[in-house]
PDB file of C-alpha atoms and ligand atoms in Angstrom:
ATOM      1  CA  MET A   1      -0.028  -0.457   0.320  1.00 94.00           C
ATOM      2  CA  TYR A   2       0.293   3.441  -0.705  1.00 98.00           C
ATOM      3  CA  LYS A   3       0.389   6.756   1.210  1.00 97.00           C
ATOM      4  CA  TYR A   4       1.093  10.646  -0.604  1.00 97.00           C
ATOM      5  CA  VAL A   5       3.996  11.035   0.306  1.00 97.00           C
ATOM      6  CA  GLY A   6       4.082  14.378  -2.242  1.00 95.00           C
ATOM      7  CA  ALA A   7       3.776  18.174  -1.099  1.00 93.00           C
ATOM      8  CA  GLU A   8       1.712  19.125   1.363  1.00 95.00           C
ATOM      9  CA  GLU A   9      -0.081  21.906   0.074  1.00 96.00           C
ATOM     10  CA  ILE A  10      -1.013  20.089  -2.934  1.00 95.00           C
ATOM     11  CA  ARG A  11      -2.512  17.719  -0.522  1.00 94.00           C
ATOM     12  CA  GLU A  12      -4.384  20.703   1.135  1.00 96.00           C
ATOM     13  CA  THR A  13      -5.024  22.692  -1.163  1.00 95.00           C
ATOM     14  CA  THR A  14      -7.129  19.867  -3.112  1.00 95.00           C
ATOM     15  CA  ALA A  15      -8.057  18.461  -0.024  1.00 94.00           C
ATOM     16  CA  HIS A  16     -12.329  19.559  -0.610  1.00 94.00           C
ATOM     17  CA  LEU A  17     -12.412  17.584  -4.614  1.00 94.00           C
ATOM     18  CA  PRO A  18     -14.456  15.336  -4.893  1.00 95.00           C
ATOM     19  CA  PRO A  19     -12.349  11.480  -5.499  1.00 97.00           C
ATOM     20  CA  GLY A  20     -12.142  10.311  -8.727  1.00 98.00           C
ATOM     21  CA  SER A  21     -14.633   8.395  -9.570  1.00 98.00           C
ATOM     22  CA  ARG A  22     -14.506   4.360  -9.091  1.00 98.00           C
ATOM     23  CA  ILE A  23     -14.832   2.429 -12.466  1.00 98.00           C
ATOM     24  CA  LEU A  24     -17.081  -1.428 -11.955  1.00 97.00           C
ATOM     25  CA  SER A  25     -17.844  -1.366 -16.021  1.00 97.00           C
ATOM     26  CA  THR A  26     -17.033  -0.010 -18.995  1.00 96.00           C
ATOM     27  CA  ASN A  27     -19.948   1.542 -19.611  1.00 96.00           C
ATOM     28  CA  ASP A  28     -18.801   3.846 -16.159  1.00 98.00           C
ATOM     29  CA  ILE A  29     -16.253   4.614 -18.492  1.00 97.00           C
ATOM     30  CA  ASP A  30     -18.516   5.274 -21.005  1.00 96.00           C
ATOM     31  CA  ASP A  31     -19.969   7.953 -18.596  1.00 97.00           C
ATOM     32  CA  TRP A  32     -17.832   8.806 -17.112  1.00 98.00           C
ATOM     33  CA  ILE A  33     -16.723  10.377 -20.510  1.00 97.00           C
ATOM     34  CA  ARG A  34     -19.748  11.855 -21.376  1.00 96.00           C
ATOM     35  CA  GLU A  35     -20.063  13.850 -18.216  1.00 96.00           C
ATOM     36  CA  THR A  36     -16.848  14.808 -17.896  1.00 96.00           C
ATOM     37  CA  LYS A  37     -16.526  15.572 -20.961  1.00 97.00           C
ATOM     38  CA  GLN A  38     -13.666  14.117 -22.345  1.00 96.00           C
ATOM     39  CA  GLN A  39     -11.579  15.034 -25.516  1.00 94.00           C
ATOM     40  CA  VAL A  40      -9.377  12.981 -27.523  1.00 94.00           C
ATOM     41  CA  ASP A  41      -6.585  14.420 -27.047  1.00 93.00           C
ATOM     42  CA  ALA A  42      -3.438  14.434 -30.408  1.00 93.00           C
ATOM     43  CA  SER A  43      -3.228  10.260 -30.518  1.00 92.00           C
ATOM     44  CA  GLY A  44      -6.764   9.612 -30.528  1.00 94.00           C
ATOM     45  CA  LEU A  45      -6.717   7.962 -26.895  1.00 97.00           C
ATOM     46  CA  ILE A  46      -8.644  10.212 -24.200  1.00 98.00           C
ATOM     47  CA  ALA A  47      -5.799  10.520 -21.311  1.00 97.00           C
ATOM     48  CA  ALA A  48      -6.914  10.228 -17.565  1.00 98.00           C
ATOM     49  CA  THR A  49      -5.859  10.037 -13.753  1.00 98.00           C
ATOM     50  CA  PHE A  50      -5.935   6.799 -12.107  1.00 98.00           C
ATOM     51  CA  VAL A  51      -5.232   5.010  -9.359  1.00 98.00           C
ATOM     52  CA  VAL A  52      -5.830   1.052  -7.304  1.00 98.00           C
ATOM     53  CA  ASP A  53      -7.896   2.311  -4.472  1.00 98.00           C
ATOM     54  CA  CYS A  54      -6.807   0.140  -1.289  1.00 97.00           C
ATOM     55  CA  GLU A  55     -10.088  -2.528  -2.138  1.00 98.00           C
ATOM     56  CA  GLY A  56      -8.914  -3.008  -5.342  1.00 98.00           C
ATOM     57  CA  TYR A  57     -10.875  -1.516  -7.578  1.00 98.00           C
ATOM     58  CA  LEU A  58     -10.385   1.511 -10.726  1.00 98.00           C
ATOM     59  CA  ILE A  59     -10.184   4.886  -9.838  1.00 98.00           C
ATOM     60  CA  ILE A  60      -9.916   7.550 -12.738  1.00 98.00           C
ATOM     61  CA  ALA A  61     -10.010  11.138 -12.251  1.00 98.00           C
ATOM     62  CA  ASP A  62      -9.726  14.169 -15.015  1.00 97.00           C
ATOM     63  CA  ARG A  63      -5.679  13.728 -16.294  1.00 95.00           C
ATOM     64  CA  HIS A  64      -4.916  17.271 -14.642  1.00 95.00           C
ATOM     65  CA  SER A  65      -6.318  15.842 -10.993  1.00 97.00           C
ATOM     66  CA  GLU A  66      -4.096  15.805  -8.342  1.00 97.00           C
ATOM     67  CA  HIS A  67      -3.853  11.864  -7.617  1.00 98.00           C
ATOM     68  CA  ILE A  68      -4.102  12.050  -3.637  1.00 98.00           C
ATOM     69  CA  ALA A  69      -7.830  14.001  -5.229  1.00 98.00           C
ATOM     70  CA  CYS A  70      -8.416  11.298  -6.980  1.00 98.00           C
ATOM     71  CA  ALA A  71      -7.705   9.111  -3.694  1.00 98.00           C
ATOM     72  CA  GLY A  72     -10.314  10.661  -1.912  1.00 97.00           C
ATOM     73  CA  GLY A  73      -6.725  12.053   0.429  1.00 97.00           C
ATOM     74  CA  LYS A  74      -6.883   7.944   0.727  1.00 97.00           C
ATOM     75  CA  ARG A  75      -3.427   5.084   0.834  1.00 98.00           C
ATOM     76  CA  VAL A  76      -3.258   3.543  -2.925  1.00 98.00           C
ATOM     77  CA  LEU A  77      -2.616   0.199  -4.294  1.00 98.00           C
ATOM     78  CA  SER A  78      -1.085   1.544  -7.870  1.00 98.00           C
ATOM     79  CA  ALA A  79      -1.542   4.987  -9.083  1.00 98.00           C
ATOM     80  CA  GLY A  80      -0.499   6.997 -13.058  1.00 98.00           C
ATOM     81  CA  GLU A  81      -1.448   8.052 -16.334  1.00 98.00           C
ATOM     82  CA  ILE A  82      -4.332   5.372 -17.852  1.00 98.00           C
ATOM     83  CA  PHE A  83      -5.264   6.256 -22.082  1.00 98.00           C
ATOM     84  CA  PHE A  84      -7.879   4.565 -23.355  1.00 98.00           C
ATOM     85  CA  GLN A  85      -8.988   4.264 -26.695  1.00 97.00           C
ATOM     86  CA  LYS A  86     -12.691   4.586 -27.944  1.00 93.00           C
ATOM     87  CA  PHE A  87     -14.134   2.314 -31.470  1.00 90.00           C
ATOM     88  CA  LYS A  88     -17.327   2.714 -31.716  1.00 86.00           C
ATOM     89  CA  ASN A  89     -18.884   0.295 -29.542  1.00 85.00           C
ATOM     90  CA  ASP A  90     -15.383  -0.633 -27.830  1.00 91.00           C
ATOM     91  CA  LEU A  91     -12.910   0.654 -24.919  1.00 95.00           C
ATOM     92  CA  GLU A  92      -9.748  -0.460 -24.563  1.00 97.00           C
ATOM     93  CA  ILE A  93      -6.316   1.074 -22.434  1.00 98.00           C
ATOM     94  CA  ALA A  94      -3.764   1.823 -25.630  1.00 97.00           C
ATOM     95  CA  GLU A  95      -1.547   2.872 -22.804  1.00 98.00           C
ATOM     96  CA  ILE A  96      -1.059   2.506 -19.146  1.00 98.00           C
ATOM     97  CA  THR A  97       2.182   3.726 -16.790  1.00 98.00           C
ATOM     98  CA  ASN A  98       2.542   4.140 -12.880  1.00 98.00           C
ATOM     99  CA  GLN A  99       3.858   8.105 -13.418  1.00 98.00           C
ATOM    100  CA  SER A 100       2.818   9.456  -9.749  1.00 98.00           C
ATOM    101  CA  THR A 101       4.910  12.208  -8.186  1.00 96.00           C
ATOM    102  CA  GLY A 102       2.626  11.415  -6.043  1.00 97.00           C
ATOM    103  CA  PHE A 103       3.078   8.091  -4.791  1.00 98.00           C
ATOM    104  CA  CYS A 104       5.421   7.461  -5.764  1.00 98.00           C
ATOM    105  CA  PRO A 105       4.580   3.281  -7.143  1.00 98.00           C
ATOM    106  CA  GLU A 106       6.975   0.431  -8.098  1.00 98.00           C
ATOM    107  CA  PRO A 107       6.926  -0.770 -11.054  1.00 97.00           C
ATOM    108  CA  GLU A 108       5.744  -3.978  -9.204  1.00 97.00           C
ATOM    109  CA  SER A 109       2.051  -2.235  -8.330  1.00 98.00           C
ATOM    110  CA  TRP A 110       1.337  -3.299 -11.984  1.00 98.00           C
ATOM    111  CA  GLN A 111      -0.273  -6.405  -9.978  1.00 98.00           C
ATOM    112  CA  HIS A 112      -3.102  -4.646  -8.305  1.00 98.00           C
ATOM    113  CA  VAL A 113      -3.889  -2.527 -11.757  1.00 98.00           C
ATOM    114  CA  ALA A 114      -3.796  -6.071 -13.050  1.00 98.00           C
ATOM    115  CA  ASN A 115      -6.665  -7.345 -11.348  1.00 98.00           C
ATOM    116  CA  ALA A 116      -8.949  -4.236 -10.875  1.00 98.00           C
ATOM    117  CA  LEU A 117      -8.857  -3.941 -14.692  1.00 98.00           C
ATOM    118  CA  ASN A 118      -9.717  -7.633 -14.650  1.00 97.00           C
ATOM    119  CA  LEU A 119     -12.993  -6.580 -12.978  1.00 96.00           C
ATOM    120  CA  ILE A 120     -13.481  -3.985 -15.922  1.00 96.00           C
ATOM    121  CA  LYS A 121     -13.321  -6.507 -18.772  1.00 92.00           C
ATOM    122  CA  ILE A 122     -11.545  -4.482 -20.383  1.00 96.00           C
ATOM    123  CA  PRO A 123      -8.694  -5.299 -23.194  1.00 97.00           C
ATOM    124  CA  TYR A 124      -5.494  -3.547 -21.908  1.00 98.00           C
ATOM    125  CA  PRO A 125      -2.189  -4.027 -21.545  1.00 98.00           C
ATOM    126  CA  SER A 126       0.470  -6.731 -20.547  1.00 98.00           C
ATOM    127  CA  SER A 127       2.663  -4.450 -18.527  1.00 98.00           C
ATOM    128  CA  PHE A 128       2.681  -0.358 -17.682  1.00 98.00           C
ATOM    129  CA  ASN A 129       3.858   0.586 -20.983  1.00 97.00           C
ATOM    130  CA  VAL A 130       6.859   3.185 -19.223  1.00 96.00           C
ATOM    131  CA  GLU A 131       7.451   1.824 -16.273  1.00 97.00           C
ATOM    132  CA  PHE A 132       8.835   4.691 -13.592  1.00 98.00           C
ATOM    133  CA  ILE A 133      11.499   4.568 -10.738  1.00 98.00           C
ATOM    134  CA  PHE A 134      10.606   7.075  -8.063  1.00 98.00           C
ATOM    135  CA  ARG A 135      13.788   7.223  -5.107  1.00 98.00           C
ATOM    136  CA  ARG A 136      13.475   9.915  -3.249  1.00 97.00           C
ATOM    137  CA  CYS A 137      17.430  11.718  -2.588  1.00 97.00           C
ATOM    138  CA  PHE A 138      18.085  11.342   1.606  1.00 95.00           C
ATOM    139  CA  ALA A 139      20.627  14.572   1.152  1.00 97.00           C
ATOM    140  CA  CYS A 140      18.165  16.939  -0.451  1.00 97.00           C
ATOM    141  CA  SER A 141      14.523  15.261   0.013  1.00 94.00           C
ATOM    142  CA  GLN A 142      14.194  15.803  -3.924  1.00 96.00           C
ATOM    143  CA  ILE A 143      11.859  13.175  -5.450  1.00 96.00           C
ATOM    144  CA  ASN A 144      13.512  12.062  -8.157  1.00 97.00           C
ATOM    145  CA  ILE A 145      12.835   9.927 -10.883  1.00 97.00           C
ATOM    146  CA  VAL A 146      16.108   7.659 -12.336  1.00 97.00           C
ATOM    147  CA  LYS A 147      16.528   8.147 -15.765  1.00 94.00           C
ATOM    148  CA  ASP A 148      18.639   4.900 -17.799  1.00 94.00           C
ATOM    149  CA  ASN A 149      19.658   3.259 -14.261  1.00 94.00           C
ATOM    150  CA  ILE A 150      21.567   6.462 -13.420  1.00 96.00           C
ATOM    151  CA  PHE A 151      20.648   7.009  -9.565  1.00 98.00           C
ATOM    152  CA  ILE A 152      22.140  10.391  -9.306  1.00 98.00           C
ATOM    153  CA  CYS A 153      20.262  12.720  -7.457  1.00 98.00           C
ATOM    154  CA  SER A 154      19.233  15.559 -10.297  1.00 97.00           C
ATOM    155  CA  VAL A 155      19.520  18.294  -7.650  1.00 97.00           C
ATOM    156  CA  CYS A 156      22.544  17.429  -5.280  1.00 98.00           C
ATOM    157  CA  LYS A 157      24.005  14.995  -7.270  1.00 97.00           C
ATOM    158  CA  VAL A 158      24.174  12.839  -4.444  1.00 97.00           C
ATOM    159  CA  LYS A 159      23.835   9.121  -5.017  1.00 98.00           C
ATOM    160  CA  LEU A 160      20.198   7.222  -4.847  1.00 98.00           C
ATOM    161  CA  PRO A 161      19.498   4.057  -3.301  1.00 97.00           C
ATOM    162  CA  GLN A 162      18.808   0.812  -5.563  1.00 96.00           C
ATOM    163  CA  LYS A 163      16.004  -0.003  -3.532  1.00 96.00           C
ATOM    164  CA  TRP A 164      12.747   1.786  -3.369  1.00 97.00           C
ATOM    165  CA  ASN A 165      12.925   4.272  -0.233  1.00 96.00           C
ATOM    166  CA  PHE A 166       9.813   5.957   0.758  1.00 96.00           C
ATOM    167  CA  ASP A 167       7.504   5.171   4.060  1.00 84.00           C
ATOM    168  CA  ARG A 168       3.992   2.781   3.372  1.00 80.00           C
TER     169      ARG A 168
HETATM  170 ZN1  LIG B 201      19.886  15.140  -3.524  1.00 86.61          ZN
END
């Protein structure tokens, strides 16, 4: 389970917002797209913020939403960005990532995502399309996204640990 590790002011300024929508079926996604007037992006996809709540359900919100707001301030099993593709009568998940600097979930949280998506019965990728690796710098507290396997803090240049190092 992941607790929020992002900026406290984001938690405070989003605390009054309603949580995201719990998704139990593709109909729920269609309803959400219609009710929130989602538009396709340049790639023809509909992007959203998602979390998997502690009961194992997918929760989605507008892509500009903070993950902590989507989660209703609660802990999550995973978090990231999800991209839906709409066909005439079908919906599928074209892409999904664990990009959330609010929760910094590990790539291994995929299993919870897959379980949540199995409940919805929607086609989805076999893993995160992009796996983000998050580490907090011990020296300056900066949350880093590790790229190209280079474990160095982008701010103060000290070494980052090989192991995931946020509080649960
Ligand atoms: Zn640092």
